[in-house]
Amino acid sequence: MQKRPKLSVVIPCYNEEQCLEMLHSRVSGAARAAVGDDYEIVLINDGSRDKSWEVMQRLSAGDPRLVAINLSRNHGHQLALTAGLDLCSGDEILIIDADLQDPPELLTDMRAAMRSQGADVVYAVRRKRDGETIFKKITAAFFYRMLDKITDTPIPLDTGDFRLMTRRALDAFLSLPEQARFIRGMVAWVGFKQVPFPYDRHERHAGETKYPLGKMIRFALDAITGFSTAPLRFASHVGLILTGLSALLVLYIVAGWLMGAAIPGWTSLMLVVVVLGAVQMFVLGMIGEYLGRLYVESKRRPLYIVADVAGPVMGHASLGY
Ligand code: UDP
Ligand code: MG
């Protein structure tokens, strides 16, 4: 049987052909500086439409430490990352983005932090974010704070998936079967000792963000529904308040009728119809978000499908199904 490497670096890639060579050389340098030759790099091609897979195959042919996994289509960042985490085999696992916004050279210091604090997870916290739009920074800052308020699991603020984990933390994480995956939250849920590691986020090496607004909203909804039932509680609170208000309204209406002054009131009538309609749709939509996810989970489909593998894979090798 092959031996597990000391370190696996897992990197999901979607249309990153311009980043891959630089990524490979910087990650290899950082890994070598940290653990010598005893590492593997796991690249996951998440159905890229550019030449990412060709580049990965070429890189893997020239580097026995590089494993490239080609998913059957674009499954999305969190599922691509899950595929890599499933298939990697190291004792320690570093998760990093392909665009080099997170410097791989921090690995040595992250490992030192892991050892000195006896931690199972060292998660990188963004002190500064270069090269990202004001809109993204504001929405992200708001989102993480709101999430923190409504979740029962404390999820660290301003933290992406860039983190170093031990094998036991990863194995615990891999036991969570859900389809709608908010990985940074799931890792937090797993527990063990988790410590922050502040760093400055850089600009993308090349290309542009693969998270347009639509994907960001979906990601945020996965996070909220995956980690909190606060919106459902909110729905029942709104229902309760509206019930109270409508009781008052009933008294008012009956009193008006008894006094024979029931006809005027188009404005108030319309207000009630419009407001109630809107609140009902909103609450229904919220319930729908949960219901839809329940439906997706109930199908128990595999999380991802692997099409091809280049290089030596020895991880769980379940290939997702
Ligand atoms: N990514 C992916 N599949 C997708 C979208 C993104 O594998 O459908 C990868 C992408 O290649 C990158 C990481 O996920 O390595 C984070 O994406 P990106 O850098 O575009 O997000 P941002 O940093 O702008 O939030
Ligand atoms: Mg990025």
PDB file of C-alpha atoms and ligand atoms in Angstrom, residues 11-16 44 46 74-78 80-81 96-99 101 126 129 132 136 201 204 208-211 215, ligand 1:
ATOM      1  CA  ILE A  11      -7.545  23.369  -5.137  1.00  0.00           C
ATOM      2  CA  PRO A  12     -10.883  23.699  -7.011  1.00  0.00           C
ATOM      3  CA  CYS A  13     -10.479  25.306 -10.443  1.00  0.00           C
ATOM      4  CA  TYR A  14     -13.045  26.722 -12.829  1.00  0.00           C
ATOM      5  CA  ASN A  15     -11.747  28.454 -15.972  1.00  0.00           C
ATOM      6  CA  GLU A  16      -8.372  29.142 -14.393  1.00  0.00           C
ATOM      7  CA  ILE A  44     -10.100  19.632  -9.411  1.00  0.00           C
ATOM      8  CA  ASP A  46     -14.871  21.872 -12.170  1.00  0.00           C
ATOM      9  CA  ASN A  74     -19.478  22.282 -13.522  1.00  0.00           C
ATOM     10  CA  HIS A  75     -20.725  21.199 -10.093  1.00  0.00           C
ATOM     11  CA  GLY A  76     -19.917  24.463  -8.337  1.00  0.00           C
ATOM     12  CA  HIS A  77     -17.089  25.574  -6.078  1.00  0.00           C
ATOM     13  CA  GLN A  78     -18.222  23.824  -2.899  1.00  0.00           C
ATOM     14  CA  ALA A  80     -15.611  20.610  -6.534  1.00  0.00           C
ATOM     15  CA  LEU A  81     -13.798  21.264  -3.287  1.00  0.00           C
ATOM     16  CA  ILE A  96      -6.685  27.125  -1.229  1.00  0.00           C
ATOM     17  CA  ASP A  97      -8.221  28.919  -4.250  1.00  0.00           C
ATOM     18  CA  ALA A  98      -6.696  28.613  -7.691  1.00  0.00           C
ATOM     19  CA  ASP A  99      -6.423  32.353  -8.312  1.00  0.00           C
ATOM     20  CA  GLN A 101      -5.652  35.489  -3.848  1.00  0.00           C
ATOM     21  CA  ARG A 126      -9.050  38.257   5.821  1.00  0.00           C
ATOM     22  CA  ARG A 129      -9.112  42.307   0.596  1.00  0.00           C
ATOM     23  CA  GLU A 132     -12.329  43.169  -4.892  1.00  0.00           C
ATOM     24  CA  LYS A 136     -18.426  42.536  -2.728  1.00  0.00           C
ATOM     25  CA  ARG A 201      -5.972  38.833   0.687  1.00  0.00           C
ATOM     26  CA  ARG A 204      -6.484  37.610  -8.421  1.00  0.00           C
ATOM     27  CA  GLU A 208     -11.982  37.371 -13.070  1.00  0.00           C
ATOM     28  CA  THR A 209     -14.159  36.211 -10.233  1.00  0.00           C
ATOM     29  CA  LYS A 210     -16.138  33.015 -10.812  1.00  0.00           C
ATOM     30  CA  TYR A 211     -18.728  34.206  -8.289  1.00  0.00           C
ATOM     31  CA  LYS A 215     -23.959  32.449  -7.368  1.00  0.00           C
TER      32      LYS A 215
HETATM   33  N1  UDP B   1     -14.598  27.751  -8.569  1.00  0.00           N
HETATM   34  C1  UDP B   1     -14.990  26.456  -8.912  1.00  0.00           C
HETATM   35  N2  UDP B   1     -16.232  26.271  -9.474  1.00  0.00           N
HETATM   36  C2  UDP B   1     -17.112  27.303  -9.690  1.00  0.00           C
HETATM   37  C3  UDP B   1     -16.702  28.611  -9.309  1.00  0.00           C
HETATM   38  C4  UDP B   1     -15.452  28.796  -8.734  1.00  0.00           C
HETATM   39  O1  UDP B   1     -14.239  25.501  -8.736  1.00  0.00           O
HETATM   40  O2  UDP B   1     -18.204  27.067 -10.202  1.00  0.00           O
HETATM   41  C5  UDP B   1     -13.262  27.952  -7.959  1.00  0.00           C
HETATM   42  C6  UDP B   1     -12.406  29.008  -8.627  1.00  0.00           C
HETATM   43  O3  UDP B   1     -11.680  28.482  -9.712  1.00  0.00           O
HETATM   44  C7  UDP B   1     -11.515  29.446  -7.485  1.00  0.00           C
HETATM   45  C8  UDP B   1     -12.409  29.301  -6.268  1.00  0.00           C
HETATM   46  O4  UDP B   1     -13.461  28.420  -6.661  1.00  0.00           O
HETATM   47  O5  UDP B   1     -10.399  28.589  -7.320  1.00  0.00           O
HETATM   48  C9  UDP B   1     -12.978  30.621  -5.784  1.00  0.00           C
HETATM   49  O6  UDP B   1     -13.567  31.312  -6.868  1.00  0.00           O
HETATM   50  P1  UDP B   1     -13.267  32.849  -7.138  1.00  0.00           P
HETATM   51  O7  UDP B   1     -11.831  33.144  -6.901  1.00  0.00           O
HETATM   52  O8  UDP B   1     -13.772  33.192  -8.494  1.00  0.00           O
HETATM   53  O9  UDP B   1     -14.166  33.540  -6.031  1.00  0.00           O
HETATM   54  P2  UDP B   1     -13.843  34.923  -5.281  1.00  0.00           P
HETATM   55  O10 UDP B   1     -12.453  34.836  -4.753  1.00  0.00           O
HETATM   56  O11 UDP B   1     -13.996  35.989  -6.314  1.00  0.00           O
HETATM   57  O12 UDP B   1     -14.885  34.975  -4.221  1.00  0.00           O
END
